[in-house]
């Protein structure tokens, strides 16, 4: 990496990067950096926070564990330690990523908030600007992923509410909600797990269910539900695997429709592939719902308005709550900083669907946008590294001659 411009007053330095610029030091950024290094290609990772995997380290709740067995969550080239449990805790996963970075000598540039990235058509390079520097390279890899920042819905009146309002990104445990009536908005994996955690502190969570939701047991007869599905997909069509999963689910946990949790007409795997909506893998919340400790609020159109003491729902219901937790997930932040590029939708996802959404034009690559978790990340990281390495070797060969 070399300087291409001296600092001039308030103008940032300009640094030439021999290999790709990687934006984001989460699992996606680490994985593609390691794969590039394995292929002899250097890279520079720009990370806005002060640590690797900031989402995991700073924005996850204490009880979080991987929802899938560890073999489906490994990054390329280095697996989990053998003594890790089947479903590693958040702290074990963080320690794995920290060791991964050390093992491959990955040293991101921290506190480098990317303000803009744009392709310079004249020079044929990418210009990536942070608050104090401009980085220039032939390649840019967008590794900020699908979950770059919390999605905070615009709910009328929420500023009036007298109690606590928390997004799950700042929720750690239920101790501060002891004995409270808590409105949980969002019924995905986070909403269900936070509701379960609240029960440990004698709180009464009321979870809002606006839409249909697939709830599956995390394991089927001692085997990971996800592992069973992946194995069956090697031999059977997707629709038949979905049908099998739902049949076994009804047998093991019963008909969730009776609990106010209606299933979509589309099967769980097909829905995940088409929309990215992940089925809920139950780790205990369902039993608390059946016991009446987690209340399910069936409201077709959701919350109409937050009041000083609670919420009004579209169907006319009105209830009082002590606190509100927004389990509304995360979103991509790519549209905020990637300029002059139509590769992404306005929601910040590649327009080209999986498995071909990892490569754009003019040296643009993306990793962590497959809607297929860490398995998708690992797959794309390997493809990207090979593609850039081929160009790298060709370029080096031309220079020798």
Tab-separated table of C-alpha atoms in Angstrom:
chain	number	residue	atom	x	y	z
A	1	UNK	CA	0.000	0.000	0.000
A	2	UNK	CA	1.498	3.327	-1.038
A	3	UNK	CA	0.666	6.999	-0.811
A	4	UNK	CA	-0.594	8.685	-3.952
A	5	UNK	CA	-1.198	12.143	-2.512
A	6	UNK	CA	0.195	14.219	0.322
A	7	UNK	CA	-2.078	15.693	2.921
A	8	UNK	CA	-3.172	19.153	1.835
A	9	UNK	CA	-4.902	21.206	4.499
A	10	UNK	CA	-8.153	19.461	5.352
A	11	UNK	CA	-7.994	17.120	2.355
A	12	UNK	CA	-7.509	13.482	3.344
A	13	UNK	CA	-4.471	11.417	2.395
A	14	UNK	CA	-4.831	9.197	-0.629
A	15	UNK	CA	-3.498	5.651	-0.344
A	16	UNK	CA	-3.083	3.160	-3.159
A	17	UNK	CA	-4.029	-0.408	-2.189
A	18	UNK	CA	-2.351	-3.166	-4.218
A	19	UNK	CA	-5.087	-5.720	-3.566
A	20	UNK	CA	-8.813	-5.293	-2.912
A	21	UNK	CA	-10.376	-2.890	-0.440
A	22	UNK	CA	-12.738	-4.836	1.816
A	23	UNK	CA	-15.466	-2.836	3.562
A	24	UNK	CA	-16.438	-4.503	6.832
A	25	UNK	CA	-14.556	-6.666	9.358
A	26	UNK	CA	-17.365	-9.033	10.264
A	27	UNK	CA	-17.337	-12.751	9.403
A	28	UNK	CA	-17.737	-11.924	5.694
A	29	UNK	CA	-14.781	-9.541	5.572
A	30	UNK	CA	-12.546	-11.886	7.556
A	31	UNK	CA	-13.473	-14.873	5.391
A	32	UNK	CA	-12.720	-13.191	2.067
A	33	UNK	CA	-9.490	-11.665	3.430
A	34	UNK	CA	-8.279	-15.106	4.565
A	35	UNK	CA	-9.156	-16.673	1.201
A	36	UNK	CA	-7.341	-13.894	-0.663
A	37	UNK	CA	-4.259	-14.337	1.527
A	38	UNK	CA	-4.324	-18.077	0.847
A	39	UNK	CA	-4.178	-17.185	-2.855
A	40	UNK	CA	-1.288	-14.774	-2.375
A	41	UNK	CA	-3.359	-11.595	-2.728
A	42	UNK	CA	-3.051	-8.809	-0.121
A	43	UNK	CA	-6.045	-6.753	0.972
A	44	UNK	CA	-7.049	-3.901	3.256
A	45	UNK	CA	-10.129	-4.134	5.486
A	46	UNK	CA	-11.842	-0.898	6.494
A	47	UNK	CA	-14.000	-1.199	9.606
A	48	UNK	CA	-16.062	1.600	11.093
A	49	UNK	CA	-16.074	0.284	14.665
A	50	UNK	CA	-13.149	-0.464	16.980
A	51	UNK	CA	-13.244	-4.272	16.733
A	52	UNK	CA	-13.839	-7.198	14.411
A	53	UNK	CA	-17.363	-8.643	14.256
A	54	UNK	CA	-18.857	-5.570	15.936
A	55	UNK	CA	-22.431	-6.820	15.455
A	56	UNK	CA	-21.597	-9.943	17.458
A	57	UNK	CA	-19.499	-8.176	20.063
A	58	UNK	CA	-21.609	-5.069	20.645
A	59	UNK	CA	-25.170	-5.705	19.461
A	60	UNK	CA	-26.212	-9.174	20.563
A	61	UNK	CA	-27.947	-10.418	23.716
A	62	UNK	CA	-26.136	-12.506	26.307
A	63	UNK	CA	-28.058	-15.781	25.864
A	64	UNK	CA	-27.474	-15.919	22.096
A	65	UNK	CA	-26.152	-19.157	20.641
A	66	UNK	CA	-25.684	-20.161	17.034
A	67	UNK	CA	-29.001	-21.434	15.726
A	68	UNK	CA	-27.282	-23.984	13.491
A	69	UNK	CA	-24.688	-26.657	14.339
A	70	UNK	CA	-21.125	-25.377	14.217
A	71	UNK	CA	-20.209	-27.271	11.021
A	72	UNK	CA	-22.637	-25.024	9.115
A	73	UNK	CA	-21.155	-21.833	10.579
A	74	UNK	CA	-17.435	-22.293	9.964
A	75	UNK	CA	-15.455	-19.782	7.972
A	76	UNK	CA	-13.262	-21.096	5.125
A	77	UNK	CA	-9.891	-22.737	5.808
A	78	UNK	CA	-10.214	-22.983	9.607
A	79	UNK	CA	-12.882	-24.845	11.554
A	80	UNK	CA	-14.112	-24.467	15.119
A	81	UNK	CA	-12.091	-26.010	17.966
A	82	UNK	CA	-13.144	-29.616	18.561
A	83	UNK	CA	-14.054	-28.927	22.187
A	84	UNK	CA	-16.709	-26.352	21.229
A	85	UNK	CA	-20.285	-27.568	21.748
A	86	UNK	CA	-22.665	-28.370	18.908
A	87	UNK	CA	-24.220	-24.900	19.191
A	88	UNK	CA	-21.472	-22.464	20.249
A	89	UNK	CA	-22.375	-19.502	22.439
A	90	UNK	CA	-21.944	-15.950	21.201
A	91	UNK	CA	-18.746	-15.624	23.266
A	92	UNK	CA	-17.314	-18.813	21.783
A	93	UNK	CA	-18.136	-17.627	18.270
A	94	UNK	CA	-16.445	-14.277	18.947
A	95	UNK	CA	-13.332	-16.029	20.288
A	96	UNK	CA	-13.302	-18.204	17.146
A	97	UNK	CA	-13.378	-15.129	14.903
A	98	UNK	CA	-10.661	-13.415	16.945
A	99	UNK	CA	-8.451	-16.475	16.612
A	100	UNK	CA	-9.302	-16.649	12.895
A	101	UNK	CA	-8.025	-13.085	12.420
A	102	UNK	CA	-4.822	-13.843	14.348
A	103	UNK	CA	-4.246	-17.122	12.498
A	104	UNK	CA	-4.391	-15.432	9.090
A	105	UNK	CA	-2.642	-12.229	10.289
A	106	UNK	CA	-5.670	-10.119	9.396
A	107	UNK	CA	-5.312	-6.585	10.764
A	108	UNK	CA	-8.256	-4.371	9.781
A	109	UNK	CA	-8.020	-0.595	9.864
A	110	UNK	CA	-10.456	0.238	12.653
A	111	UNK	CA	-12.495	3.417	13.108
A	112	UNK	CA	-12.489	3.967	9.361
A	113	UNK	CA	-16.099	4.857	8.598
A	114	UNK	CA	-16.667	4.602	4.864
A	115	UNK	CA	-18.468	7.755	3.790
A	116	UNK	CA	-18.504	7.021	0.070
A	117	UNK	CA	-17.190	4.561	-2.485
A	118	UNK	CA	-17.345	5.285	-6.188
A	119	UNK	CA	-15.832	3.923	-9.362
A	120	UNK	CA	-13.571	6.371	-11.196
A	121	UNK	CA	-14.328	5.661	-14.852
A	122	UNK	CA	-11.408	7.755	-16.122
A	123	UNK	CA	-8.750	6.051	-14.016
A	124	UNK	CA	-10.425	2.630	-13.823
A	125	UNK	CA	-10.189	2.442	-10.012
A	126	UNK	CA	-12.420	2.508	-6.947
A	127	UNK	CA	-12.132	5.516	-4.621
A	128	UNK	CA	-13.218	4.740	-1.081
A	129	UNK	CA	-13.361	7.711	1.260
A	130	UNK	CA	-13.352	7.558	5.033
A	131	UNK	CA	-13.338	10.452	7.492
A	132	UNK	CA	-9.562	10.878	7.194
A	133	UNK	CA	-8.317	9.068	4.101
A	134	UNK	CA	-9.071	8.085	0.532
A	135	UNK	CA	-8.206	4.506	-0.434
A	136	UNK	CA	-7.786	3.621	-4.102
A	137	UNK	CA	-7.819	0.153	-5.649
A	138	UNK	CA	-8.791	-1.833	-8.735
A	139	UNK	CA	-11.191	-3.870	-6.609
A	140	UNK	CA	-13.736	-3.281	-3.869
A	141	UNK	CA	-15.427	-6.012	-1.837
A	142	UNK	CA	-18.623	-5.001	-0.045
A	143	UNK	CA	-18.617	-7.138	3.114
A	144	UNK	CA	-20.970	-5.149	5.334
A	145	UNK	CA	-23.658	-7.800	4.792
A	146	UNK	CA	-27.404	-7.959	5.184
A	147	UNK	CA	-27.346	-6.967	8.856
A	148	UNK	CA	-25.219	-3.823	8.941
A	149	UNK	CA	-27.455	-1.695	11.138
A	150	UNK	CA	-30.649	-2.019	13.195
A	151	UNK	CA	-33.955	-1.566	11.421
A	152	UNK	CA	-36.057	0.817	13.508
A	153	UNK	CA	-39.643	1.027	12.242
A	154	UNK	CA	-41.414	4.371	12.219
A	155	UNK	CA	-44.210	3.843	14.744
A	156	UNK	CA	-46.485	6.753	15.482
A	157	UNK	CA	-46.248	8.123	19.008
A	158	UNK	CA	-43.252	6.099	20.158
A	159	UNK	CA	-41.531	9.232	21.428
A	160	UNK	CA	-44.427	9.746	23.889
A	161	UNK	CA	-43.975	6.403	25.631
A	162	UNK	CA	-43.010	6.802	29.300
A	163	UNK	CA	-41.245	3.466	29.689
A	164	UNK	CA	-38.091	2.022	28.150
A	165	UNK	CA	-37.888	1.418	24.384
A	166	UNK	CA	-35.063	-0.892	23.306
A	167	UNK	CA	-34.054	-2.446	20.016
A	168	UNK	CA	-32.666	-5.961	20.428
A	169	UNK	CA	-29.297	-4.556	19.287
A	170	UNK	CA	-28.952	-2.946	22.740
A	171	UNK	CA	-30.765	-5.662	24.731
A	172	UNK	CA	-28.404	-7.752	26.851
A	173	UNK	CA	-30.604	-9.613	29.325
A	174	UNK	CA	-34.010	-9.358	30.962
A	175	UNK	CA	-32.852	-8.201	34.408
A	176	UNK	CA	-33.831	-4.559	33.790
A	177	UNK	CA	-37.356	-5.713	32.838
A	178	UNK	CA	-38.006	-7.745	35.993
A	179	UNK	CA	-41.753	-8.192	36.709
A	180	UNK	CA	-42.731	-5.903	33.808
A	181	UNK	CA	-45.340	-6.189	31.072
A	182	UNK	CA	-43.221	-5.970	27.923
A	183	UNK	CA	-44.446	-5.446	24.364
A	184	UNK	CA	-42.155	-7.312	21.936
A	185	UNK	CA	-42.595	-6.120	18.360
A	186	UNK	CA	-41.308	-8.802	15.973
A	187	UNK	CA	-41.706	-12.569	16.146
A	188	UNK	CA	-38.566	-13.855	14.442
A	189	UNK	CA	-35.758	-15.711	16.189
A	190	UNK	CA	-34.688	-12.615	18.150
A	191	UNK	CA	-38.217	-11.786	19.281
A	192	UNK	CA	-38.824	-15.342	20.432
A	193	UNK	CA	-35.497	-15.668	22.250
A	194	UNK	CA	-35.798	-12.288	23.955
A	195	UNK	CA	-39.323	-13.236	25.079
A	196	UNK	CA	-37.956	-16.489	26.490
A	197	UNK	CA	-35.199	-14.601	28.291
A	198	UNK	CA	-37.716	-12.157	29.776
A	199	UNK	CA	-39.598	-15.093	31.306
A	200	UNK	CA	-36.502	-15.907	33.368
A	201	UNK	CA	-36.978	-12.572	35.140
A	202	UNK	CA	-40.699	-12.974	35.783
A	203	UNK	CA	-41.569	-10.452	33.090
A	204	UNK	CA	-44.657	-11.004	30.938
A	205	UNK	CA	-43.768	-10.603	27.267
A	206	UNK	CA	-46.544	-9.855	24.791
A	207	UNK	CA	-45.277	-10.669	21.312
A	208	UNK	CA	-46.903	-9.009	18.309
A	209	UNK	CA	-47.607	-11.374	15.409
A	210	UNK	CA	-48.611	-9.417	12.311
A	211	UNK	CA	-47.888	-11.995	9.666
A	212	UNK	CA	-47.555	-15.717	9.271
A	213	UNK	CA	-44.460	-17.410	10.669
A	214	UNK	CA	-42.804	-20.824	10.380
A	215	UNK	CA	-41.721	-22.265	13.722
A	216	UNK	CA	-39.642	-25.434	13.533
A	217	UNK	CA	-38.004	-27.479	16.289
A	218	UNK	CA	-34.256	-26.825	16.404
A	219	UNK	CA	-33.759	-30.589	16.363
A	220	UNK	CA	-35.721	-33.529	14.994
A	221	UNK	CA	-35.225	-36.744	16.979
A	222	UNK	CA	-31.787	-35.557	18.143
A	223	UNK	CA	-30.596	-34.299	14.758
A	224	UNK	CA	-30.375	-30.673	13.687
A	225	UNK	CA	-33.454	-29.751	11.640
A	226	UNK	CA	-31.237	-27.756	9.298
A	227	UNK	CA	-28.800	-30.654	8.870
A	228	UNK	CA	-31.687	-33.028	8.095
A	229	UNK	CA	-33.048	-30.581	5.496
A	230	UNK	CA	-29.630	-30.135	3.843
A	231	UNK	CA	-29.142	-33.895	3.651
A	232	UNK	CA	-32.592	-34.484	2.151
A	233	UNK	CA	-32.131	-31.741	-0.445
A	234	UNK	CA	-29.313	-33.766	-1.991
A	235	UNK	CA	-31.841	-36.417	-2.965
A	236	UNK	CA	-35.315	-34.880	-2.945
A	237	UNK	CA	-36.966	-31.818	-4.516
A	238	UNK	CA	-37.323	-28.757	-2.322
A	239	UNK	CA	-41.126	-28.937	-2.117
A	240	UNK	CA	-40.983	-32.484	-0.799
A	241	UNK	CA	-38.364	-31.597	1.838
A	242	UNK	CA	-40.562	-28.698	2.983
A	243	UNK	CA	-43.535	-31.040	3.214
A	244	UNK	CA	-41.507	-33.510	5.282
A	245	UNK	CA	-40.296	-30.767	7.655
A	246	UNK	CA	-43.823	-29.517	8.258
A	247	UNK	CA	-45.160	-33.029	8.807
A	248	UNK	CA	-42.474	-33.794	11.404
A	249	UNK	CA	-42.934	-30.360	12.987
A	250	UNK	CA	-46.671	-30.929	13.440
A	251	UNK	CA	-45.880	-34.292	15.010
A	252	UNK	CA	-43.237	-32.954	17.439
A	253	UNK	CA	-44.492	-29.502	18.473
A	254	UNK	CA	-48.103	-29.567	17.297
A	255	UNK	CA	-50.178	-27.207	15.204
A	256	UNK	CA	-48.921	-23.686	15.937
A	257	UNK	CA	-52.046	-22.151	14.352
A	258	UNK	CA	-53.898	-22.917	17.578
A	259	UNK	CA	-51.435	-20.685	19.454
A	260	UNK	CA	-51.991	-17.711	17.157
A	261	UNK	CA	-48.881	-18.485	15.106
A	262	UNK	CA	-50.229	-19.213	11.650
A	263	UNK	CA	-47.939	-20.789	9.089
A	264	UNK	CA	-47.321	-19.330	5.612
A	265	UNK	CA	-48.630	-21.303	2.653
A	266	UNK	CA	-45.113	-21.377	1.226
A	267	UNK	CA	-42.786	-23.965	2.791
A	268	UNK	CA	-39.997	-22.848	5.166
A	269	UNK	CA	-37.021	-23.484	2.882
A	270	UNK	CA	-38.703	-22.125	-0.222
A	271	UNK	CA	-39.726	-18.993	1.691
A	272	UNK	CA	-36.187	-18.520	3.032
A	273	UNK	CA	-34.687	-18.837	-0.447
A	274	UNK	CA	-37.231	-16.491	-2.023
A	275	UNK	CA	-37.453	-13.739	0.583
A	276	UNK	CA	-34.683	-14.290	3.116
A	277	UNK	CA	-37.271	-14.760	5.871
A	278	UNK	CA	-35.751	-17.292	8.244
A	279	UNK	CA	-37.967	-19.806	10.048
A	280	UNK	CA	-37.916	-19.598	13.825
A	281	UNK	CA	-35.938	-22.474	15.317
A	282	UNK	CA	-37.558	-23.030	18.684
A	283	UNK	CA	-35.260	-23.189	21.710
A	284	UNK	CA	-37.976	-23.069	24.382
A	285	UNK	CA	-40.246	-20.102	23.657
A	286	UNK	CA	-43.030	-22.328	22.336
A	287	UNK	CA	-43.417	-24.138	25.654
A	288	UNK	CA	-43.700	-20.758	27.407
A	289	UNK	CA	-46.396	-19.713	24.921
A	290	UNK	CA	-48.297	-22.922	25.596
A	291	UNK	CA	-47.968	-22.283	29.337
A	292	UNK	CA	-49.346	-18.768	28.922
A	293	UNK	CA	-46.172	-17.067	30.119
A	294	UNK	CA	-45.548	-15.507	26.704
A	295	UNK	CA	-48.688	-13.860	25.359
A	296	UNK	CA	-49.260	-13.874	21.601
A	297	UNK	CA	-51.033	-10.810	20.242
A	298	UNK	CA	-52.670	-11.592	16.914
A	299	UNK	CA	-53.089	-8.217	15.234
A	300	UNK	CA	-53.509	-8.352	11.488
A	301	UNK	CA	-51.989	-4.952	10.768
A	302	UNK	CA	-49.828	-4.535	13.859
A	303	UNK	CA	-49.362	-1.511	16.110
A	304	UNK	CA	-51.236	1.625	15.057
A	305	UNK	CA	-49.873	3.965	17.688
A	306	UNK	CA	-47.761	4.000	20.825
A	307	UNK	CA	-49.338	5.883	23.723
A	308	UNK	CA	-47.821	7.263	26.931
A	309	UNK	CA	-48.615	4.032	28.761
A	310	UNK	CA	-48.862	1.373	26.057
A	311	UNK	CA	-50.088	0.734	22.541
A	312	UNK	CA	-53.149	0.954	20.335
A	313	UNK	CA	-53.514	-1.729	17.690
A	314	UNK	CA	-55.081	-1.449	14.253
A	315	UNK	CA	-57.859	-3.874	15.191
A	316	UNK	CA	-58.996	-1.540	17.999
A	317	UNK	CA	-57.280	-3.219	20.950
A	318	UNK	CA	-55.490	-1.012	23.468
A	319	UNK	CA	-53.129	-2.311	26.155
A	320	UNK	CA	-50.748	-0.932	28.755
A	321	UNK	CA	-47.066	-1.903	28.909
A	322	UNK	CA	-44.078	-0.989	31.049
A	323	UNK	CA	-41.473	-1.380	28.287
A	324	UNK	CA	-41.210	-1.985	24.544
A	325	UNK	CA	-38.610	-4.110	22.765
A	326	UNK	CA	-38.177	-3.787	19.017
A	327	UNK	CA	-37.186	-7.189	17.642
A	328	UNK	CA	-37.401	-5.785	14.131
A	329	UNK	CA	-34.099	-7.028	12.780
A	330	UNK	CA	-31.388	-5.379	10.738
A	331	UNK	CA	-30.845	-3.944	7.293
A	332	UNK	CA	-28.092	-3.320	4.759
A	333	UNK	CA	-26.475	0.126	4.774
A	334	UNK	CA	-24.899	-0.087	1.310
A	335	UNK	CA	-27.141	2.546	-0.356
A	336	UNK	CA	-25.870	5.144	2.127
A	337	UNK	CA	-22.267	5.005	0.909
A	338	UNK	CA	-21.910	3.108	-2.403
A	339	UNK	CA	-22.398	5.728	-5.107
A	340	UNK	CA	-23.019	5.643	-8.847
A	341	UNK	CA	-23.724	1.917	-8.896
A	342	UNK	CA	-26.938	0.107	-9.810
A	343	UNK	CA	-25.794	-3.348	-8.716
A	344	UNK	CA	-27.789	-3.081	-5.467
A	345	UNK	CA	-31.497	-2.543	-4.868
A	346	UNK	CA	-32.700	0.437	-2.841
A	347	UNK	CA	-32.847	-1.986	0.139
A	348	UNK	CA	-29.134	-2.637	-0.260
A	349	UNK	CA	-29.259	-6.174	-1.623
A	350	UNK	CA	-27.705	-7.407	-4.896
A	351	UNK	CA	-30.210	-7.343	-7.743
A	352	UNK	CA	-28.745	-10.571	-9.112
A	353	UNK	CA	-30.057	-13.489	-7.029
A	354	UNK	CA	-28.012	-16.250	-5.410
A	355	UNK	CA	-25.764	-17.940	-6.478
A	356	UNK	CA	-24.577	-15.210	-8.877
A	357	UNK	CA	-24.848	-12.097	-6.728
A	358	UNK	CA	-21.209	-12.092	-5.603
A	359	UNK	CA	-19.731	-10.275	-8.612
A	360	UNK	CA	-20.591	-6.991	-10.294
A	361	UNK	CA	-18.818	-4.867	-12.899
A	362	UNK	CA	-15.523	-2.988	-12.751
A	363	UNK	CA	-14.010	-4.967	-9.887
A	364	UNK	CA	-17.051	-4.833	-7.575
A	365	UNK	CA	-17.686	-7.887	-5.374
A	366	UNK	CA	-20.099	-8.644	-2.531
A	367	UNK	CA	-19.969	-11.169	0.289
A	368	UNK	CA	-22.530	-11.781	3.020
A	369	UNK	CA	-25.637	-11.011	0.980
A	370	UNK	CA	-26.784	-14.523	0.047
A	371	UNK	CA	-29.596	-14.818	2.641
A	372	UNK	CA	-28.035	-18.180	3.415
A	373	UNK	CA	-26.080	-17.343	6.538
A	374	UNK	CA	-22.442	-18.203	7.077
A	375	UNK	CA	-22.614	-21.088	4.602
A	376	UNK	CA	-23.387	-18.573	1.859
A	377	UNK	CA	-20.644	-16.265	3.113
A	378	UNK	CA	-18.042	-19.018	2.967
A	379	UNK	CA	-19.098	-20.035	-0.541
A	380	UNK	CA	-18.899	-16.488	-1.899
A	381	UNK	CA	-15.585	-15.750	-0.157
A	382	UNK	CA	-13.930	-18.682	-1.932
A	383	UNK	CA	-15.339	-17.646	-5.339
A	384	UNK	CA	-14.294	-14.016	-4.927
A	385	UNK	CA	-10.748	-14.881	-3.855
A	386	UNK	CA	-10.257	-17.215	-6.821
A	387	UNK	CA	-11.621	-14.672	-9.290
A	388	UNK	CA	-9.414	-11.840	-8.017
A	389	UNK	CA	-6.388	-14.135	-7.687
A	390	UNK	CA	-6.686	-15.072	-11.368
A	391	UNK	CA	-6.639	-11.377	-12.307
A	392	UNK	CA	-3.801	-10.715	-9.853
A	393	UNK	CA	-1.569	-13.412	-11.338
A	394	UNK	CA	-2.364	-12.297	-14.874
A	395	UNK	CA	-1.509	-8.706	-13.978
A	396	UNK	CA	1.752	-9.707	-12.286
A	397	UNK	CA	2.651	-11.876	-15.281
A	398	UNK	CA	2.101	-8.971	-17.664
A	399	UNK	CA	4.319	-6.700	-15.568
A	400	UNK	CA	7.180	-9.213	-15.696
A	401	UNK	CA	7.102	-9.133	-19.465
